[in-house]
mmCIF file of N, CA, C and O in Angstrom:
data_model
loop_
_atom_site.group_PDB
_atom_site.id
_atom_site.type_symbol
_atom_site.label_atom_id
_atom_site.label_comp_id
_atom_site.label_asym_id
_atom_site.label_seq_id
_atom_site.Cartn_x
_atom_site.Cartn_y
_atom_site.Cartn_z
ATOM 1 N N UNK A 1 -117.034 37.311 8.171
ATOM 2 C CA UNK A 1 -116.226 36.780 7.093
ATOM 3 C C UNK A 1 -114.831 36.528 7.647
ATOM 4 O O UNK A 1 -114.450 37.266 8.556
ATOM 5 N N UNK A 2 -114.080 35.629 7.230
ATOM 6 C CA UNK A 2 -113.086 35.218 7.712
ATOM 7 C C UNK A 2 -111.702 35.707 7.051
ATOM 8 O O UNK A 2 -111.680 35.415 5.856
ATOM 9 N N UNK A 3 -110.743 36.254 7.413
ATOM 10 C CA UNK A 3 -109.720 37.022 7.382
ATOM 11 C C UNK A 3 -108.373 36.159 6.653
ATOM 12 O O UNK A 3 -107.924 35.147 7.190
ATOM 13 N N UNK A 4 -107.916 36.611 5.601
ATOM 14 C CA UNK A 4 -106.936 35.698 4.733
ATOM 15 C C UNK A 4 -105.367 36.450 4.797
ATOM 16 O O UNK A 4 -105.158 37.562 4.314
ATOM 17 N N UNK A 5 -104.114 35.453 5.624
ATOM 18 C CA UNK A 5 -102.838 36.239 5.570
ATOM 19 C C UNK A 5 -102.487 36.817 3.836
ATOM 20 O O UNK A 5 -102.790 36.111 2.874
ATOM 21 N N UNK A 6 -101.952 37.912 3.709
ATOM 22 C CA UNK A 6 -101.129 38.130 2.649
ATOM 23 C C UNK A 6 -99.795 38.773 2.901
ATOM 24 O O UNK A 6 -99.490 39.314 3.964
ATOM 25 N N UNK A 7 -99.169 38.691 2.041
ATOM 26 C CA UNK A 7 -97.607 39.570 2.342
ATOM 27 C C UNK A 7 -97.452 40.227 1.538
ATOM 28 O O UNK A 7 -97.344 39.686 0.437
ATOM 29 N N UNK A 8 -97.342 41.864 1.604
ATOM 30 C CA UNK A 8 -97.191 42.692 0.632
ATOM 31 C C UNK A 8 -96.205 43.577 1.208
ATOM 32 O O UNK A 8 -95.976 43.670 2.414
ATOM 33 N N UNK A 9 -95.377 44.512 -0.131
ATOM 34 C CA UNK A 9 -94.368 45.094 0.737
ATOM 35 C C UNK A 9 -94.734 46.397 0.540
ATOM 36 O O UNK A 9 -95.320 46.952 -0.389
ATOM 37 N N UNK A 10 -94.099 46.949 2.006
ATOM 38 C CA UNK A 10 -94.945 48.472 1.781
ATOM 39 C C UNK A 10 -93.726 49.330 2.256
ATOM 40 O O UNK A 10 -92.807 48.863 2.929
ATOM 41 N N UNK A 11 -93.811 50.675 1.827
ATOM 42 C CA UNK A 11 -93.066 51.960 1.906
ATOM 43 C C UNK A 11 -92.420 51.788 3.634
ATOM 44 O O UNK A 11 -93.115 51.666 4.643
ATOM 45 N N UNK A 12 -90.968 51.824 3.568
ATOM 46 C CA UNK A 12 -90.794 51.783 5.276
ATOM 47 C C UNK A 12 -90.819 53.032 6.104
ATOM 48 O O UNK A 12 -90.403 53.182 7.252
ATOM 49 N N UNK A 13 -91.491 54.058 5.155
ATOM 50 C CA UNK A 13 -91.616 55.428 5.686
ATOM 51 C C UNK A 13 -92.808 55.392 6.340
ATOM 52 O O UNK A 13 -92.927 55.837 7.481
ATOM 53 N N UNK A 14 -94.111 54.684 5.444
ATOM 54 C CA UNK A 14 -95.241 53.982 5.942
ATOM 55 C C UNK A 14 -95.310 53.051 6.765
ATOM 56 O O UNK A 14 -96.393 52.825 7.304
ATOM 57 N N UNK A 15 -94.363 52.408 7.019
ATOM 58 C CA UNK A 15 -94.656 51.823 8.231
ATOM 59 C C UNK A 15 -94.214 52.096 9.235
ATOM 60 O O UNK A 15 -94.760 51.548 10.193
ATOM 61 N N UNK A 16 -93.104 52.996 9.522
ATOM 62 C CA UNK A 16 -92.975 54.149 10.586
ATOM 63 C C UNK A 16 -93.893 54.729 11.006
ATOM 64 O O UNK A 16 -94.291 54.410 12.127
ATOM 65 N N UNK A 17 -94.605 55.842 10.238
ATOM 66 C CA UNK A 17 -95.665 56.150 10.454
ATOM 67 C C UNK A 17 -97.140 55.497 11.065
ATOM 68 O O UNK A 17 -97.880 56.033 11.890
ATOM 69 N N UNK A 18 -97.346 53.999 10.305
ATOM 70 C CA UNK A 18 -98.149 53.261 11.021
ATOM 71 C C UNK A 18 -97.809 52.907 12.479
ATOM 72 O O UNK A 18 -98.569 52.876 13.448
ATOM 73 N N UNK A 19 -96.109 52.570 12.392
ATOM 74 C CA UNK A 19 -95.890 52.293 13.532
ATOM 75 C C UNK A 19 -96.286 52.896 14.861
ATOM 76 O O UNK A 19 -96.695 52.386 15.904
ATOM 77 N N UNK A 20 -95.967 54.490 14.391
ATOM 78 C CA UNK A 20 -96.679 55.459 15.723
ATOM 79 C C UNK A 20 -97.401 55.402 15.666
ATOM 80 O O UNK A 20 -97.798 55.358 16.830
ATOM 81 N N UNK A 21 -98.716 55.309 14.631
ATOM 82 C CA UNK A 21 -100.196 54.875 15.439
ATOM 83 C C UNK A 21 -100.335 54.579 16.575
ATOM 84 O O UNK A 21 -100.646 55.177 17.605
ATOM 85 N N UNK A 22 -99.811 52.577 16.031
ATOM 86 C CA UNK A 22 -99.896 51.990 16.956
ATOM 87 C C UNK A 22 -99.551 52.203 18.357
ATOM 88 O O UNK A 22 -100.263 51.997 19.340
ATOM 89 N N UNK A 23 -98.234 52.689 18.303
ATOM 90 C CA UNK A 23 -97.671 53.382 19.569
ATOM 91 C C UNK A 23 -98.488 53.913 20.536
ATOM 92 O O UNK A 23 -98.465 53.615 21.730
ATOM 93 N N UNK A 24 -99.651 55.188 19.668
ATOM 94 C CA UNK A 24 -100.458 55.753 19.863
ATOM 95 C C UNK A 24 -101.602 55.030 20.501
ATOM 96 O O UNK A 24 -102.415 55.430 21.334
ATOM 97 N N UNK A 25 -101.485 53.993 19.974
ATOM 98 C CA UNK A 25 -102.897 53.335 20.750
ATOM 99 C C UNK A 25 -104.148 53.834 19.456
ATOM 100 O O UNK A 25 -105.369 53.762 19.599
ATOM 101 N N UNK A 26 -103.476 54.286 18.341
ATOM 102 C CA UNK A 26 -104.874 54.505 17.727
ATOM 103 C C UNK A 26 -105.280 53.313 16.994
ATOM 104 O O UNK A 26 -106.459 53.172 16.669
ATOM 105 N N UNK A 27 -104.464 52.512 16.731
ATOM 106 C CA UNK A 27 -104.879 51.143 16.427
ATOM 107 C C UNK A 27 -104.406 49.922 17.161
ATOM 108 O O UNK A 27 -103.474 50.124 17.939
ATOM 109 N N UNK A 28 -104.940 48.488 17.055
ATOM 110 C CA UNK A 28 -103.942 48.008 18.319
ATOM 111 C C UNK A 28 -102.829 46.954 17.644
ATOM 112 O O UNK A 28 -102.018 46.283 18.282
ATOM 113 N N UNK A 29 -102.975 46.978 16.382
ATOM 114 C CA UNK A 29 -101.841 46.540 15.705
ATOM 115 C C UNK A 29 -101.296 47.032 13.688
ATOM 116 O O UNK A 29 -101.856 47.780 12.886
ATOM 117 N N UNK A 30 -100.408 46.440 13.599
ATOM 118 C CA UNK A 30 -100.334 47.306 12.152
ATOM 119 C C UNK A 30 -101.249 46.368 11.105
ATOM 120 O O UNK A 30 -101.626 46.873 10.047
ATOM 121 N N UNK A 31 -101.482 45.426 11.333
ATOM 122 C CA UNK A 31 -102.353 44.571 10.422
ATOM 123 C C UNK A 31 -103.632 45.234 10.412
ATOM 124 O O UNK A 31 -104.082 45.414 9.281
ATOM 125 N N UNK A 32 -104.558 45.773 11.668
ATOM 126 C CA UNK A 32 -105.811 46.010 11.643
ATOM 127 C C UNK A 32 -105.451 48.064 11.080
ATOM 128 O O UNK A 32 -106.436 48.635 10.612
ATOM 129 N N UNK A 33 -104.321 48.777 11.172
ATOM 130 C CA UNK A 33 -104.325 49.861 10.567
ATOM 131 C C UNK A 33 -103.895 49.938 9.709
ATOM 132 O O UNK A 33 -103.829 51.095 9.294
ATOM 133 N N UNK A 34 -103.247 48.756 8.734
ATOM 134 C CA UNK A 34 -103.583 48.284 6.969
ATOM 135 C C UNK A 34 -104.499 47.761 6.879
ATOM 136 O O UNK A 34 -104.352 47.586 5.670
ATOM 137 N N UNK A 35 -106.034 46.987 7.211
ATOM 138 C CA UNK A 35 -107.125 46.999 7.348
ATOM 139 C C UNK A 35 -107.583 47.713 6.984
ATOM 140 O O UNK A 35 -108.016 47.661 5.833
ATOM 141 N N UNK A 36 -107.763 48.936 7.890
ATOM 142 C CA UNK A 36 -108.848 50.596 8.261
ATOM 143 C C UNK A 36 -108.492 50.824 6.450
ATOM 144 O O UNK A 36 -109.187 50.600 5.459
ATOM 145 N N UNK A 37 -107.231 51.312 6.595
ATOM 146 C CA UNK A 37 -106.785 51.835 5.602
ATOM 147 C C UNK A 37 -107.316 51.689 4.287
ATOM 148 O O UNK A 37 -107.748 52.605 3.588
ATOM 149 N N UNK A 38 -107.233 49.993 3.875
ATOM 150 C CA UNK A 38 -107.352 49.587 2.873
ATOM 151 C C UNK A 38 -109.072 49.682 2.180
ATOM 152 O O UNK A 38 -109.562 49.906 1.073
ATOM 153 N N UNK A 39 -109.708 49.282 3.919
ATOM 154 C CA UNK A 39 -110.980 49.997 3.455
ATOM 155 C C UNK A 39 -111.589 50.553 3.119
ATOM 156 O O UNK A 39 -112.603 50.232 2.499
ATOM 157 N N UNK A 40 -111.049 52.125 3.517
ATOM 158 C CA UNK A 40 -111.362 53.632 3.526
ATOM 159 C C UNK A 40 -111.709 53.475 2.224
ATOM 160 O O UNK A 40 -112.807 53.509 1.669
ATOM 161 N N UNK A 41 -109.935 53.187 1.571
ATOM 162 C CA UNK A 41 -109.763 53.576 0.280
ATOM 163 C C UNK A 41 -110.696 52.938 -0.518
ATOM 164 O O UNK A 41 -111.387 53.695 -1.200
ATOM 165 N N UNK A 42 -110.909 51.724 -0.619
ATOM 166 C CA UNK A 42 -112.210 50.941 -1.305
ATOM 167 C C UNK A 42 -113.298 51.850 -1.521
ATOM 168 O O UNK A 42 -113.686 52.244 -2.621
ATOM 169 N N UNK A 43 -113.906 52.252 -0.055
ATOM 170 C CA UNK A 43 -115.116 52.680 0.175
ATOM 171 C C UNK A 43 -115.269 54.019 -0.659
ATOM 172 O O UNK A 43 -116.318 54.376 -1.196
ATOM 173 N N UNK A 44 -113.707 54.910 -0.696
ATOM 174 C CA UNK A 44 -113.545 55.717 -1.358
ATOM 175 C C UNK A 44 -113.598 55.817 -2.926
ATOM 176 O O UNK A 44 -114.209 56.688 -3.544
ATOM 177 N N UNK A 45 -112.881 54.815 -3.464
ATOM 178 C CA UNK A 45 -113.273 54.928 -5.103
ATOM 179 C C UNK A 45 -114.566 54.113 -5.344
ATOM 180 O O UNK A 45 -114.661 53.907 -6.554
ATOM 181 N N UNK A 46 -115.878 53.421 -4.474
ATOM 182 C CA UNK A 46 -116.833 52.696 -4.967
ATOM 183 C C UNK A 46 -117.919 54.206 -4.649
ATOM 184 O O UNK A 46 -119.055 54.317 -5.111
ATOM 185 N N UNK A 47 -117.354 55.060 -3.928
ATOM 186 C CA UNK A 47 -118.005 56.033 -4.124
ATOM 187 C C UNK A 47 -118.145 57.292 -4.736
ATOM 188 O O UNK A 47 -119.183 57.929 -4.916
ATOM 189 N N UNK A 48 -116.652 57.666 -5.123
ATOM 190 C CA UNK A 48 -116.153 57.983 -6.263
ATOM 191 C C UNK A 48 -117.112 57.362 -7.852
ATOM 192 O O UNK A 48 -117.905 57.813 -8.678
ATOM 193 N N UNK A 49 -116.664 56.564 -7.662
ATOM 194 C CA UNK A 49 -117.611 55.772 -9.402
ATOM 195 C C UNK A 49 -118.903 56.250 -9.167
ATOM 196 O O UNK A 49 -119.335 57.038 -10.008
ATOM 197 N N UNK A 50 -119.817 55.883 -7.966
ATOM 198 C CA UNK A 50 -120.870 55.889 -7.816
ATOM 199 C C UNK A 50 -121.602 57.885 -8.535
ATOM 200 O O UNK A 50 -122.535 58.309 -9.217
ATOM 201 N N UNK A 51 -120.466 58.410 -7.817
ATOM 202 C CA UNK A 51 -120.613 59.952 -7.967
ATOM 203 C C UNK A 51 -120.220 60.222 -9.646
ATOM 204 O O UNK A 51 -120.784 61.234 -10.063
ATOM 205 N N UNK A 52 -119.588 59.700 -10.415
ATOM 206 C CA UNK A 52 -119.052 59.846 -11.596
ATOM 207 C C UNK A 52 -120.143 59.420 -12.149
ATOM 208 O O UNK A 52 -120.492 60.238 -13.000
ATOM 209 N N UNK A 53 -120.948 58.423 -12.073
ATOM 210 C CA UNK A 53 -121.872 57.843 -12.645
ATOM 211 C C UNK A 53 -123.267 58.954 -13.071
ATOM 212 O O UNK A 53 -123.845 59.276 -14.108
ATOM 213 N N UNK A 54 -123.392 59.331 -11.389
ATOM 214 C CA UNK A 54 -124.213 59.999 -11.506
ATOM 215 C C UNK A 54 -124.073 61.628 -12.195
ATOM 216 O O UNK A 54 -124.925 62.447 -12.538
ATOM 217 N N UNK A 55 -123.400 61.633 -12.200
ATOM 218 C CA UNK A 55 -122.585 63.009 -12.993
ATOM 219 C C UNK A 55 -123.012 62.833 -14.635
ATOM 220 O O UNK A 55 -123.149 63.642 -15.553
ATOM 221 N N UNK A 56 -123.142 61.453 -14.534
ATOM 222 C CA UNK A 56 -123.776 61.685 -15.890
ATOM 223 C C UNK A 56 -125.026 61.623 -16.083
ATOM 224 O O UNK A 56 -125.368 61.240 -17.201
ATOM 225 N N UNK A 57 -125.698 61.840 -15.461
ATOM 226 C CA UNK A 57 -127.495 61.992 -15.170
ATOM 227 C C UNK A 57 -128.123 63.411 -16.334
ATOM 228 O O UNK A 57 -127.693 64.564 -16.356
ATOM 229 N N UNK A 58 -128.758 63.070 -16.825
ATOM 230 C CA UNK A 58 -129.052 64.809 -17.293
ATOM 231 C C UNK A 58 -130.485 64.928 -15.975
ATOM 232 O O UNK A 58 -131.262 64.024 -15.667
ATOM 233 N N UNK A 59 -130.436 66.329 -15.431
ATOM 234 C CA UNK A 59 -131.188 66.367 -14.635
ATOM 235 C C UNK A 59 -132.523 66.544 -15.188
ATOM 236 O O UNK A 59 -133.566 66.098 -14.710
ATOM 237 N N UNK A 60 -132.339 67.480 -16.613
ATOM 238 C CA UNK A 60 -133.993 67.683 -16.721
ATOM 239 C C UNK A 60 -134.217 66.165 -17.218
ATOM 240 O O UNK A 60 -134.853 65.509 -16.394
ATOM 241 N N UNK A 61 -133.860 65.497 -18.314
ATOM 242 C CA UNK A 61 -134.118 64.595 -18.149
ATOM 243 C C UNK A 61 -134.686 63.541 -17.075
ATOM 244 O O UNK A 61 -135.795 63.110 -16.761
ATOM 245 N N UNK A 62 -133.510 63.371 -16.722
ATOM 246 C CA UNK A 62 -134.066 63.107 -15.110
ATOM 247 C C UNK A 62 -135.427 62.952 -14.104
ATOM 248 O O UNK A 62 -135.912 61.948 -13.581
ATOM 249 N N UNK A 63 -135.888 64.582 -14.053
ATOM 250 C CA UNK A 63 -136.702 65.042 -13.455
ATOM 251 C C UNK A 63 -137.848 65.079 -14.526
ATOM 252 O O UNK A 63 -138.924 65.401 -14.022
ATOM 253 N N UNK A 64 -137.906 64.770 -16.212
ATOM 254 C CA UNK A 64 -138.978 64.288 -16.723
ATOM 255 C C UNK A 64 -139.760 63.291 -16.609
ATOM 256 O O UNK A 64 -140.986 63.262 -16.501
ATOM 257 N N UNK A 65 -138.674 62.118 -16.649
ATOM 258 C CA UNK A 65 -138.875 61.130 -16.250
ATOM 259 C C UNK A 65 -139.533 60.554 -15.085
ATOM 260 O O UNK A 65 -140.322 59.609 -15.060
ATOM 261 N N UNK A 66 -139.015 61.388 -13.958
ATOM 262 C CA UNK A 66 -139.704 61.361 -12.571
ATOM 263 C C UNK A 66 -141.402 61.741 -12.822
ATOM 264 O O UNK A 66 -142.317 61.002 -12.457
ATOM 265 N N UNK A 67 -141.544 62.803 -13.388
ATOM 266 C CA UNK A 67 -142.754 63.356 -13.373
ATOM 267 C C UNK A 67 -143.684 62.693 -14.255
ATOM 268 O O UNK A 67 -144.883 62.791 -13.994
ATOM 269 N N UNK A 68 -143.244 61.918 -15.433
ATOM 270 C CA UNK A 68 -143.956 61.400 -16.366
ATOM 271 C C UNK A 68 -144.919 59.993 -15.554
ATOM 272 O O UNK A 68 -145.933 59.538 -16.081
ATOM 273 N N UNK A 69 -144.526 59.625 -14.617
ATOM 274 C CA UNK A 69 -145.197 58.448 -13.988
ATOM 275 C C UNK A 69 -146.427 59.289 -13.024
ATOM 276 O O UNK A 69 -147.358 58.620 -12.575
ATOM 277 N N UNK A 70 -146.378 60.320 -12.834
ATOM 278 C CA UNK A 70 -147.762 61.042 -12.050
ATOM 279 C C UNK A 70 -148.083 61.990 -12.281
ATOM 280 O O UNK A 70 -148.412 62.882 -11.499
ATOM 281 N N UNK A 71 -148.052 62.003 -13.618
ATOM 282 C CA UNK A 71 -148.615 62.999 -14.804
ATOM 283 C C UNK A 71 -150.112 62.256 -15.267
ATOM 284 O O UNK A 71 -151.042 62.974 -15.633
ATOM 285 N N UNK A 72 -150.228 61.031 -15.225
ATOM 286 C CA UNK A 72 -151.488 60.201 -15.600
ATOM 287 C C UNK A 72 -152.869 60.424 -14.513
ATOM 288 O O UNK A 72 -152.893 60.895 -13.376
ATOM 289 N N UNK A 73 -153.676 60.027 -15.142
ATOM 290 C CA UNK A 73 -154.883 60.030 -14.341
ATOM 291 C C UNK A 73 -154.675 59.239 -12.813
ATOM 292 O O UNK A 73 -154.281 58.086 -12.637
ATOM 293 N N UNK A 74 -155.015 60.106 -11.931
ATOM 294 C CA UNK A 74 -154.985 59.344 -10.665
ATOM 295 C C UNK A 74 -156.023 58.224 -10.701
ATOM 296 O O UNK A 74 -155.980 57.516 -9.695
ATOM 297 N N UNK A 75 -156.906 57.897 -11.568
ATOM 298 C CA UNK A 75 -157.979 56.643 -11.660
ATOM 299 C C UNK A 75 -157.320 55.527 -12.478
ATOM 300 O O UNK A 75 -157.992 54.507 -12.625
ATOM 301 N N UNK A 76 -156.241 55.570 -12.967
ATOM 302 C CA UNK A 76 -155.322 54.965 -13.877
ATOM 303 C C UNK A 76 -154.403 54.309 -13.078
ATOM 304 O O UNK A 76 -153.874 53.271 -13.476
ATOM 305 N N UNK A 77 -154.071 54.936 -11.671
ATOM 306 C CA UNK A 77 -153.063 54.378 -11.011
ATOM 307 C C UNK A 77 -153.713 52.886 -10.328
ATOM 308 O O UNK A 77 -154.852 52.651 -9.923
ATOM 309 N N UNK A 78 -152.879 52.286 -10.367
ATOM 310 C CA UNK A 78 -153.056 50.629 -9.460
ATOM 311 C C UNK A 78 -153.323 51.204 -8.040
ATOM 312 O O UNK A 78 -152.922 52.243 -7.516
ATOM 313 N N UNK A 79 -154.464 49.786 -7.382
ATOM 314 C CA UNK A 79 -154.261 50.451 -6.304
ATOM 315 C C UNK A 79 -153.462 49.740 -5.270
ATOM 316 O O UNK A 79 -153.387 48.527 -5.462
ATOM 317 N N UNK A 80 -152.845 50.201 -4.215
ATOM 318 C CA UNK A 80 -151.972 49.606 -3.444
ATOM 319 C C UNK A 80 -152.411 49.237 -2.137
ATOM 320 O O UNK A 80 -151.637 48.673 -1.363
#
């Protein structure tokens, strides 16, 4: 996928800090360690929700449900 400039302004305490990354060699510029960053965080609240979601599961429920599909006659099942 192809990569789109934006300009956003950020904390210059944060970019000190990014800056030594880079310094560091742990990234090889500040664009690709606002990249990492921005990702993490994504990856972080789509998994977050994902976990909230499931938080609302009732388990026995749940696990009725599971069981109710091979609770039937094994001559009942399709065959595969």
């Amino acid at each position: 996928m192809g990569k789109t400039k934006v300009a956003v302004t950020i904390d210059a305490q944060a970019i000190i800090k990014i800056d030594r990354l880079v310094e560091r060699k742990v990234f090889a510029n500040r664009s690709q360690a606002i990249e990492e960053a921005l990702n993490e965080k994504i990856e972080r609240i789509e998994h977050r929700r994902l976990a909230e979601e499931c938080a609302k599961l009732d388990p026995v429920e749940e696990r009725q449900l599971a069981d109710e599909g091979i609770t039937g006659e094994i001559e009942t099942w399709p065959e595969y």
